């Protein structure tokens, strides 16, 4: 299955995503903020990146921009509680491939992940 980097400053969300994605057979690497995620991205090869937007240090938009400067092909999925359209537009312009609003339902979330992985 896929190797996925999950970035969220909420330990609860990281654990939930870890359980959900591992349960579907994926290999998961967790990061607590954008700086940690960028460092891990530079150390390993991933099939998908999932990131929150609001995080200390490097936020999700900044993380997406930094990754896109180095890799234009890896799919990036935003998982956030932000519903503001301007932020969503910024995420898309930065290079996000999808936007999911928290809270999420694991079956639908896994379907989106599967779809994004199949496209790439």
mmCIF file of N, CA and C in Angstrom:
data_model
loop_
_atom_site.group_PDB
_atom_site.id
_atom_site.type_symbol
_atom_site.label_atom_id
_atom_site.label_comp_id
_atom_site.label_asym_id
_atom_site.label_seq_id
_atom_site.Cartn_x
_atom_site.Cartn_y
_atom_site.Cartn_z
ATOM 1 N N UNK A 1 0.826 -1.197 0.000
ATOM 2 C CA UNK A 1 0.000 0.000 0.000
ATOM 3 C C UNK A 1 0.863 1.252 0.000
ATOM 4 N N UNK A 2 0.238 2.388 0.181
ATOM 5 C CA UNK A 2 0.918 3.670 0.056
ATOM 6 C C UNK A 2 1.687 4.063 1.312
ATOM 7 N N UNK A 3 2.724 4.857 1.092
ATOM 8 C CA UNK A 3 3.483 5.454 2.177
ATOM 9 C C UNK A 3 3.004 6.897 2.299
ATOM 10 N N UNK A 4 2.421 7.236 3.464
ATOM 11 C CA UNK A 4 1.739 8.519 3.639
ATOM 12 C C UNK A 4 2.346 9.301 4.796
ATOM 13 N N UNK A 5 2.616 10.588 4.556
ATOM 14 C CA UNK A 5 3.071 11.510 5.591
ATOM 15 C C UNK A 5 1.865 12.301 6.081
ATOM 16 N N UNK A 6 1.579 12.206 7.390
ATOM 17 C CA UNK A 6 0.437 12.881 8.000
ATOM 18 C C UNK A 6 0.956 13.982 8.917
ATOM 19 N N UNK A 7 0.490 15.217 8.689
ATOM 20 C CA UNK A 7 0.935 16.366 9.470
ATOM 21 C C UNK A 7 -0.251 17.058 10.119
ATOM 22 N N UNK A 8 -0.256 17.088 11.447
ATOM 23 C CA UNK A 8 -1.307 17.786 12.189
ATOM 24 C C UNK A 8 -0.768 18.086 13.576
ATOM 25 N N UNK A 9 -1.042 19.283 14.085
ATOM 26 C CA UNK A 9 -0.548 19.627 15.413
ATOM 27 C C UNK A 9 -1.386 19.017 16.527
ATOM 28 N N UNK A 10 -2.525 18.439 16.202
ATOM 29 C CA UNK A 10 -3.363 17.768 17.200
ATOM 30 C C UNK A 10 -2.963 16.298 17.312
ATOM 31 N N UNK A 11 -2.510 15.912 18.497
ATOM 32 C CA UNK A 11 -2.126 14.519 18.711
ATOM 33 C C UNK A 11 -3.316 13.583 18.507
ATOM 34 N N UNK A 12 -4.501 14.018 18.904
ATOM 35 C CA UNK A 12 -5.710 13.210 18.733
ATOM 36 C C UNK A 12 -5.975 12.937 17.255
ATOM 37 N N UNK A 13 -5.874 13.969 16.437
ATOM 38 C CA UNK A 13 -6.097 13.800 14.992
ATOM 39 C C UNK A 13 -5.024 12.907 14.393
ATOM 40 N N UNK A 14 -3.760 13.113 14.781
ATOM 41 C CA UNK A 14 -2.678 12.257 14.267
ATOM 42 C C UNK A 14 -2.953 10.791 14.594
ATOM 43 N N UNK A 15 -3.368 10.524 15.827
ATOM 44 C CA UNK A 15 -3.653 9.134 16.223
ATOM 45 C C UNK A 15 -4.827 8.572 15.429
ATOM 46 N N UNK A 16 -5.876 9.377 15.258
ATOM 47 C CA UNK A 16 -7.049 8.924 14.506
ATOM 48 C C UNK A 16 -6.683 8.614 13.052
ATOM 49 N N UNK A 17 -5.901 9.501 12.436
ATOM 50 C CA UNK A 17 -5.480 9.263 11.060
ATOM 51 C C UNK A 17 -4.559 8.052 10.961
ATOM 52 N N UNK A 18 -3.678 7.905 11.928
ATOM 53 C CA UNK A 18 -2.775 6.759 11.956
ATOM 54 C C UNK A 18 -3.571 5.453 12.016
ATOM 55 N N UNK A 19 -4.520 5.373 12.925
ATOM 56 C CA UNK A 19 -5.351 4.171 13.069
ATOM 57 C C UNK A 19 -6.163 3.912 11.797
ATOM 58 N N UNK A 20 -6.778 4.969 11.266
ATOM 59 C CA UNK A 20 -7.623 4.839 10.067
ATOM 60 C C UNK A 20 -6.807 4.371 8.867
ATOM 61 N N UNK A 21 -5.674 5.024 8.625
ATOM 62 C CA UNK A 21 -4.883 4.707 7.437
ATOM 63 C C UNK A 21 -4.126 3.387 7.572
ATOM 64 N N UNK A 22 -3.591 3.101 8.763
ATOM 65 C CA UNK A 22 -2.926 1.800 8.984
ATOM 66 C C UNK A 22 -3.927 0.657 8.848
ATOM 67 N N UNK A 23 -5.138 0.902 9.336
ATOM 68 C CA UNK A 23 -6.188 -0.108 9.225
ATOM 69 C C UNK A 23 -6.506 -0.447 7.783
ATOM 70 N N UNK A 24 -6.256 0.498 6.886
ATOM 71 C CA UNK A 24 -6.472 0.279 5.454
ATOM 72 C C UNK A 24 -5.212 -0.256 4.773
ATOM 73 N N UNK A 25 -4.156 -0.516 5.572
ATOM 74 C CA UNK A 25 -2.950 -1.140 5.037
ATOM 75 C C UNK A 25 -1.842 -0.189 4.628
ATOM 76 N N UNK A 26 -1.988 1.091 4.929
ATOM 77 C CA UNK A 26 -0.973 2.059 4.522
ATOM 78 C C UNK A 26 0.156 2.153 5.548
ATOM 79 N N UNK A 27 1.311 2.597 5.083
ATOM 80 C CA UNK A 27 2.485 2.841 5.923
ATOM 81 C C UNK A 27 2.478 4.330 6.259
ATOM 82 N N UNK A 28 2.423 4.663 7.560
ATOM 83 C CA UNK A 28 2.216 6.046 7.982
ATOM 84 C C UNK A 28 3.427 6.607 8.719
ATOM 85 N N UNK A 29 3.767 7.849 8.382
ATOM 86 C CA UNK A 29 4.760 8.629 9.122
ATOM 87 C C UNK A 29 4.036 9.863 9.638
ATOM 88 N N UNK A 30 4.212 10.160 10.922
ATOM 89 C CA UNK A 30 3.505 11.280 11.548
ATOM 90 C C UNK A 30 4.438 12.449 11.798
ATOM 91 N N UNK A 31 3.897 13.676 11.637
ATOM 92 C CA UNK A 31 4.622 14.904 11.952
ATOM 93 C C UNK A 31 3.675 15.835 12.702
ATOM 94 N N UNK A 32 4.205 16.535 13.715
ATOM 95 C CA UNK A 32 3.378 17.396 14.563
ATOM 96 C C UNK A 32 3.253 18.826 14.045
ATOM 97 N N UNK A 33 4.072 19.202 13.072
ATOM 98 C CA UNK A 33 3.971 20.543 12.495
ATOM 99 C C UNK A 33 4.635 20.556 11.120
ATOM 100 N N UNK A 34 4.524 21.693 10.456
ATOM 101 C CA UNK A 34 5.043 21.798 9.096
ATOM 102 C C UNK A 34 6.547 21.658 8.998
ATOM 103 N N UNK A 35 7.277 22.172 9.978
ATOM 104 C CA UNK A 35 8.738 22.050 9.955
ATOM 105 C C UNK A 35 9.169 20.594 10.045
ATOM 106 N N UNK A 36 8.549 19.852 10.952
ATOM 107 C CA UNK A 36 8.866 18.423 11.091
ATOM 108 C C UNK A 36 8.478 17.668 9.816
ATOM 109 N N UNK A 37 7.333 18.013 9.252
ATOM 110 C CA UNK A 37 6.875 17.350 8.024
ATOM 111 C C UNK A 37 7.835 17.598 6.871
ATOM 112 N N UNK A 38 8.299 18.834 6.726
ATOM 113 C CA UNK A 38 9.212 19.159 5.636
ATOM 114 C C UNK A 38 10.529 18.393 5.791
ATOM 115 N N UNK A 39 11.012 18.285 7.018
ATOM 116 C CA UNK A 39 12.242 17.520 7.268
ATOM 117 C C UNK A 39 12.047 16.051 6.902
ATOM 118 N N UNK A 40 10.917 15.471 7.286
ATOM 119 C CA UNK A 40 10.654 14.061 6.966
ATOM 120 C C UNK A 40 10.452 13.865 5.465
ATOM 121 N N UNK A 41 9.795 14.829 4.826
ATOM 122 C CA UNK A 41 9.602 14.783 3.376
ATOM 123 C C UNK A 41 10.948 14.725 2.662
ATOM 124 N N UNK A 42 11.910 15.460 3.173
ATOM 125 C CA UNK A 42 13.235 15.503 2.552
ATOM 126 C C UNK A 42 14.062 14.248 2.830
ATOM 127 N N UNK A 43 13.676 13.474 3.844
ATOM 128 C CA UNK A 43 14.417 12.262 4.215
ATOM 129 C C UNK A 43 13.876 11.002 3.540
ATOM 130 N N UNK A 44 12.591 10.983 3.215
ATOM 131 C CA UNK A 44 11.950 9.772 2.712
ATOM 132 C C UNK A 44 11.131 10.084 1.459
ATOM 133 N N UNK A 45 10.737 9.024 0.767
ATOM 134 C CA UNK A 45 9.858 9.160 -0.396
ATOM 135 C C UNK A 45 8.454 8.752 0.029
ATOM 136 N N UNK A 46 7.478 9.613 -0.238
ATOM 137 C CA UNK A 46 6.089 9.352 0.131
ATOM 138 C C UNK A 46 5.213 9.303 -1.114
ATOM 139 N N UNK A 47 4.096 8.594 -1.001
ATOM 140 C CA UNK A 47 3.113 8.516 -2.075
ATOM 141 C C UNK A 47 2.030 9.583 -1.935
ATOM 142 N N UNK A 48 1.868 10.101 -0.699
ATOM 143 C CA UNK A 48 0.812 11.072 -0.410
ATOM 144 C C UNK A 48 1.192 11.851 0.836
ATOM 145 N N UNK A 49 0.830 13.136 0.851
ATOM 146 C CA UNK A 49 0.994 13.961 2.040
ATOM 147 C C UNK A 49 -0.375 14.472 2.439
ATOM 148 N N UNK A 50 -0.692 14.335 3.726
ATOM 149 C CA UNK A 50 -1.931 14.869 4.282
ATOM 150 C C UNK A 50 -1.522 15.906 5.327
ATOM 151 N N UNK A 51 -2.055 17.127 5.206
ATOM 152 C CA UNK A 51 -1.661 18.184 6.132
ATOM 153 C C UNK A 51 -2.837 19.010 6.614
ATOM 154 N N UNK A 52 -2.704 19.449 7.838
ATOM 155 C CA UNK A 52 -3.604 20.444 8.415
ATOM 156 C C UNK A 52 -3.163 21.811 7.884
ATOM 157 N N UNK A 53 -3.954 22.839 8.118
ATOM 158 C CA UNK A 53 -3.581 24.194 7.716
ATOM 159 C C UNK A 53 -3.003 24.973 8.890
ATOM 160 N N UNK A 54 -3.742 25.041 9.990
ATOM 161 C CA UNK A 54 -3.324 25.841 11.140
ATOM 162 C C UNK A 54 -2.413 25.032 12.049
ATOM 163 N N UNK A 55 -1.114 25.347 11.977
ATOM 164 C CA UNK A 55 -0.111 24.673 12.805
ATOM 165 C C UNK A 55 0.933 25.710 13.200
ATOM 166 N N UNK A 56 1.597 25.488 14.330
ATOM 167 C CA UNK A 56 2.673 26.409 14.707
ATOM 168 C C UNK A 56 3.860 26.276 13.753
ATOM 169 N N UNK A 57 4.663 27.330 13.683
ATOM 170 C CA UNK A 57 5.821 27.293 12.785
ATOM 171 C C UNK A 57 5.359 27.389 11.345
ATOM 172 N N UNK A 58 5.756 26.424 10.539
ATOM 173 C CA UNK A 58 5.369 26.354 9.139
ATOM 174 C C UNK A 58 3.922 25.860 9.052
ATOM 175 N N UNK A 59 3.006 26.713 8.565
ATOM 176 C CA UNK A 59 1.611 26.270 8.475
ATOM 177 C C UNK A 59 1.401 25.413 7.225
ATOM 178 N N UNK A 60 0.201 24.907 7.044
ATOM 179 C CA UNK A 60 -0.068 23.998 5.938
ATOM 180 C C UNK A 60 0.145 24.599 4.565
ATOM 181 N N UNK A 61 -0.269 25.852 4.371
ATOM 182 C CA UNK A 61 -0.081 26.511 3.074
ATOM 183 C C UNK A 61 1.407 26.650 2.784
ATOM 184 N N UNK A 62 2.169 27.089 3.786
ATOM 185 C CA UNK A 62 3.615 27.238 3.620
ATOM 186 C C UNK A 62 4.279 25.889 3.349
ATOM 187 N N UNK A 63 3.804 24.848 4.037
ATOM 188 C CA UNK A 63 4.327 23.497 3.820
ATOM 189 C C UNK A 63 4.078 23.048 2.381
ATOM 190 N N UNK A 64 2.863 23.261 1.896
ATOM 191 C CA UNK A 64 2.535 22.873 0.515
ATOM 192 C C UNK A 64 3.447 23.604 -0.469
ATOM 193 N N UNK A 65 3.626 24.902 -0.268
ATOM 194 C CA UNK A 65 4.501 25.677 -1.164
ATOM 195 C C UNK A 65 5.931 25.142 -1.141
ATOM 196 N N UNK A 66 6.431 24.837 0.066
ATOM 197 C CA UNK A 66 7.802 24.329 0.197
ATOM 198 C C UNK A 66 7.957 22.981 -0.505
ATOM 199 N N UNK A 67 6.969 22.113 -0.348
ATOM 200 C CA UNK A 67 7.025 20.804 -0.999
ATOM 201 C C UNK A 67 6.949 20.964 -2.518
ATOM 202 N N UNK A 68 6.074 21.834 -2.982
ATOM 203 C CA UNK A 68 5.915 22.033 -4.424
ATOM 204 C C UNK A 68 7.178 22.596 -5.082
ATOM 205 N N UNK A 69 7.989 23.327 -4.331
ATOM 206 C CA UNK A 69 9.249 23.817 -4.883
ATOM 207 C C UNK A 69 10.202 22.655 -5.169
ATOM 208 N N UNK A 70 10.018 21.543 -4.442
ATOM 209 C CA UNK A 70 10.908 20.388 -4.586
ATOM 210 C C UNK A 70 10.272 19.227 -5.344
ATOM 211 N N UNK A 71 8.945 19.142 -5.320
ATOM 212 C CA UNK A 71 8.256 18.017 -5.950
ATOM 213 C C UNK A 71 6.877 18.480 -6.412
ATOM 214 N N UNK A 72 6.674 18.493 -7.716
ATOM 215 C CA UNK A 72 5.384 18.952 -8.241
ATOM 216 C C UNK A 72 4.401 17.802 -8.458
ATOM 217 N N UNK A 73 4.853 16.568 -8.261
ATOM 218 C CA UNK A 73 4.009 15.422 -8.587
ATOM 219 C C UNK A 73 3.297 14.778 -7.402
ATOM 220 N N UNK A 74 3.888 14.842 -6.212
ATOM 221 C CA UNK A 74 3.294 14.136 -5.076
ATOM 222 C C UNK A 74 1.926 14.728 -4.727
ATOM 223 N N UNK A 75 0.908 13.893 -4.553
ATOM 224 C CA UNK A 75 -0.398 14.430 -4.180
ATOM 225 C C UNK A 75 -0.400 14.933 -2.742
ATOM 226 N N UNK A 76 -1.061 16.067 -2.528
ATOM 227 C CA UNK A 76 -1.176 16.668 -1.206
ATOM 228 C C UNK A 76 -2.655 16.887 -0.912
ATOM 229 N N UNK A 77 -3.089 16.340 0.214
ATOM 230 C CA UNK A 77 -4.476 16.442 0.647
ATOM 231 C C UNK A 77 -4.520 17.273 1.924
ATOM 232 N N UNK A 78 -5.356 18.300 1.942
ATOM 233 C CA UNK A 78 -5.523 19.138 3.126
ATOM 234 C C UNK A 78 -6.686 18.577 3.937
ATOM 235 N N UNK A 79 -6.448 18.402 5.240
ATOM 236 C CA UNK A 79 -7.486 17.970 6.175
ATOM 237 C C UNK A 79 -7.532 19.020 7.272
ATOM 238 N N UNK A 80 -8.587 19.825 7.300
ATOM 239 C CA UNK A 80 -8.625 20.989 8.178
ATOM 240 C C UNK A 80 -10.041 21.295 8.641
ATOM 241 N N UNK A 81 -10.118 22.093 9.685
ATOM 242 C CA UNK A 81 -11.424 22.583 10.134
ATOM 243 C C UNK A 81 -11.760 23.914 9.469
ATOM 244 N N UNK A 82 -10.828 24.434 8.676
ATOM 245 C CA UNK A 82 -11.016 25.723 7.991
ATOM 246 C C UNK A 82 -12.012 25.586 6.833
ATOM 247 N N UNK A 83 -13.040 26.407 6.863
ATOM 248 C CA UNK A 83 -14.021 26.381 5.779
ATOM 249 C C UNK A 83 -13.980 27.654 4.940
ATOM 250 N N UNK A 84 -13.112 28.590 5.329
ATOM 251 C CA UNK A 84 -13.015 29.862 4.629
ATOM 252 C C UNK A 84 -12.551 29.648 3.188
ATOM 253 N N UNK A 85 -13.314 30.178 2.246
ATOM 254 C CA UNK A 85 -13.043 29.973 0.827
ATOM 255 C C UNK A 85 -11.700 30.543 0.393
ATOM 256 N N UNK A 86 -11.287 31.681 0.974
ATOM 257 C CA UNK A 86 -10.004 32.271 0.568
ATOM 258 C C UNK A 86 -8.839 31.363 0.957
ATOM 259 N N UNK A 87 -8.940 30.705 2.111
ATOM 260 C CA UNK A 87 -7.887 29.766 2.511
ATOM 261 C C UNK A 87 -7.862 28.573 1.576
ATOM 262 N N UNK A 88 -9.023 28.093 1.230
ATOM 263 C CA UNK A 88 -9.098 26.958 0.304
ATOM 264 C C UNK A 88 -8.467 27.325 -1.042
ATOM 265 N N UNK A 89 -8.753 28.538 -1.499
ATOM 266 C CA UNK A 89 -8.169 29.005 -2.758
ATOM 267 C C UNK A 89 -6.645 29.103 -2.636
ATOM 268 N N UNK A 90 -6.157 29.602 -1.494
ATOM 269 C CA UNK A 90 -4.714 29.684 -1.269
ATOM 270 C C UNK A 90 -4.091 28.286 -1.300
ATOM 271 N N UNK A 91 -4.788 27.313 -0.705
ATOM 272 C CA UNK A 91 -4.297 25.938 -0.708
ATOM 273 C C UNK A 91 -4.228 25.368 -2.114
ATOM 274 N N UNK A 92 -5.245 25.622 -2.894
ATOM 275 C CA UNK A 92 -5.264 25.148 -4.274
ATOM 276 C C UNK A 92 -4.156 25.813 -5.088
ATOM 277 N N UNK A 93 -4.016 27.118 -4.920
ATOM 278 C CA UNK A 93 -2.968 27.844 -5.641
ATOM 279 C C UNK A 93 -1.575 27.376 -5.215
ATOM 280 N N UNK A 94 -1.425 26.993 -3.950
ATOM 281 C CA UNK A 94 -0.132 26.502 -3.454
ATOM 282 C C UNK A 94 0.188 25.119 -4.023
ATOM 283 N N UNK A 95 -0.865 24.366 -4.390
ATOM 284 C CA UNK A 95 -0.634 23.059 -4.994
ATOM 285 C C UNK A 95 -1.340 21.894 -4.346
ATOM 286 N N UNK A 96 -2.312 22.159 -3.469
ATOM 287 C CA UNK A 96 -3.074 21.067 -2.851
ATOM 288 C C UNK A 96 -3.955 20.384 -3.898
ATOM 289 N N UNK A 97 -4.063 19.058 -3.791
ATOM 290 C CA UNK A 97 -4.894 18.288 -4.723
ATOM 291 C C UNK A 97 -6.308 18.068 -4.219
ATOM 292 N N UNK A 98 -6.538 18.273 -2.922
ATOM 293 C CA UNK A 98 -7.862 18.058 -2.350
ATOM 294 C C UNK A 98 -7.976 18.734 -0.999
ATOM 295 N N UNK A 99 -9.221 18.917 -0.538
ATOM 296 C CA UNK A 99 -9.496 19.648 0.703
ATOM 297 C C UNK A 99 -10.628 18.924 1.416
ATOM 298 N N UNK A 100 -10.375 18.434 2.605
ATOM 299 C CA UNK A 100 -11.388 17.736 3.400
ATOM 300 C C UNK A 100 -11.583 18.501 4.702
ATOM 301 N N UNK A 101 -12.839 18.705 5.077
ATOM 302 C CA UNK A 101 -13.165 19.428 6.304
ATOM 303 C C UNK A 101 -13.326 18.446 7.463
ATOM 304 N N UNK A 102 -12.687 18.775 8.608
ATOM 305 C CA UNK A 102 -12.854 18.001 9.840
ATOM 306 C C UNK A 102 -14.191 18.383 10.460
ATOM 307 N N UNK A 103 -14.846 17.511 11.180
ATOM 308 C CA UNK A 103 -14.484 16.100 11.346
ATOM 309 C C UNK A 103 -14.804 15.311 10.082
ATOM 310 N N UNK A 104 -14.135 14.186 9.927
ATOM 311 C CA UNK A 104 -14.346 13.359 8.749
ATOM 312 C C UNK A 104 -14.868 11.989 9.161
ATOM 313 N N UNK A 105 -15.495 11.326 8.212
ATOM 314 C CA UNK A 105 -15.957 9.953 8.434
ATOM 315 C C UNK A 105 -14.929 9.031 7.789
ATOM 316 N N UNK A 106 -14.342 8.112 8.553
ATOM 317 C CA UNK A 106 -13.275 7.262 8.013
ATOM 318 C C UNK A 106 -13.587 6.593 6.670
ATOM 319 N N UNK A 107 -14.772 6.016 6.449
ATOM 320 C CA UNK A 107 -14.998 5.370 5.141
ATOM 321 C C UNK A 107 -14.897 6.349 3.966
ATOM 322 N N UNK A 108 -15.493 7.537 4.110
ATOM 323 C CA UNK A 108 -15.427 8.532 3.045
ATOM 324 C C UNK A 108 -14.002 9.060 2.879
ATOM 325 N N UNK A 109 -13.310 9.271 3.998
ATOM 326 C CA UNK A 109 -11.930 9.734 3.964
ATOM 327 C C UNK A 109 -11.051 8.735 3.218
ATOM 328 N N UNK A 110 -11.182 7.462 3.538
ATOM 329 C CA UNK A 110 -10.383 6.428 2.879
ATOM 330 C C UNK A 110 -10.701 6.343 1.391
ATOM 331 N N UNK A 111 -11.943 6.589 1.023
ATOM 332 C CA UNK A 111 -12.316 6.590 -0.398
ATOM 333 C C UNK A 111 -11.621 7.736 -1.136
ATOM 334 N N UNK A 112 -11.558 8.896 -0.509
ATOM 335 C CA UNK A 112 -10.858 10.038 -1.119
ATOM 336 C C UNK A 112 -9.374 9.738 -1.253
ATOM 337 N N UNK A 113 -8.773 9.178 -0.208
ATOM 338 C CA UNK A 113 -7.353 8.807 -0.244
ATOM 339 C C UNK A 113 -7.106 7.809 -1.375
ATOM 340 N N UNK A 114 -7.956 6.795 -1.467
ATOM 341 C CA UNK A 114 -7.810 5.796 -2.524
ATOM 342 C C UNK A 114 -7.889 6.443 -3.900
ATOM 343 N N UNK A 115 -8.846 7.331 -4.073
ATOM 344 C CA UNK A 115 -9.036 8.010 -5.355
ATOM 345 C C UNK A 115 -7.809 8.850 -5.720
ATOM 346 N N UNK A 116 -7.291 9.609 -4.772
ATOM 347 C CA UNK A 116 -6.118 10.445 -5.047
ATOM 348 C C UNK A 116 -4.906 9.588 -5.378
ATOM 349 N N UNK A 117 -4.730 8.486 -4.661
ATOM 350 C CA UNK A 117 -3.595 7.605 -4.931
ATOM 351 C C UNK A 117 -3.701 6.955 -6.309
ATOM 352 N N UNK A 118 -4.912 6.602 -6.710
ATOM 353 C CA UNK A 118 -5.107 5.981 -8.030
ATOM 354 C C UNK A 118 -4.835 6.968 -9.155
ATOM 355 N N UNK A 119 -5.156 8.246 -8.924
ATOM 356 C CA UNK A 119 -4.930 9.274 -9.949
ATOM 357 C C UNK A 119 -3.448 9.522 -10.184
ATOM 358 N N UNK A 120 -2.637 9.239 -9.171
ATOM 359 C CA UNK A 120 -1.216 9.565 -9.269
ATOM 360 C C UNK A 120 -0.403 8.345 -9.396
#
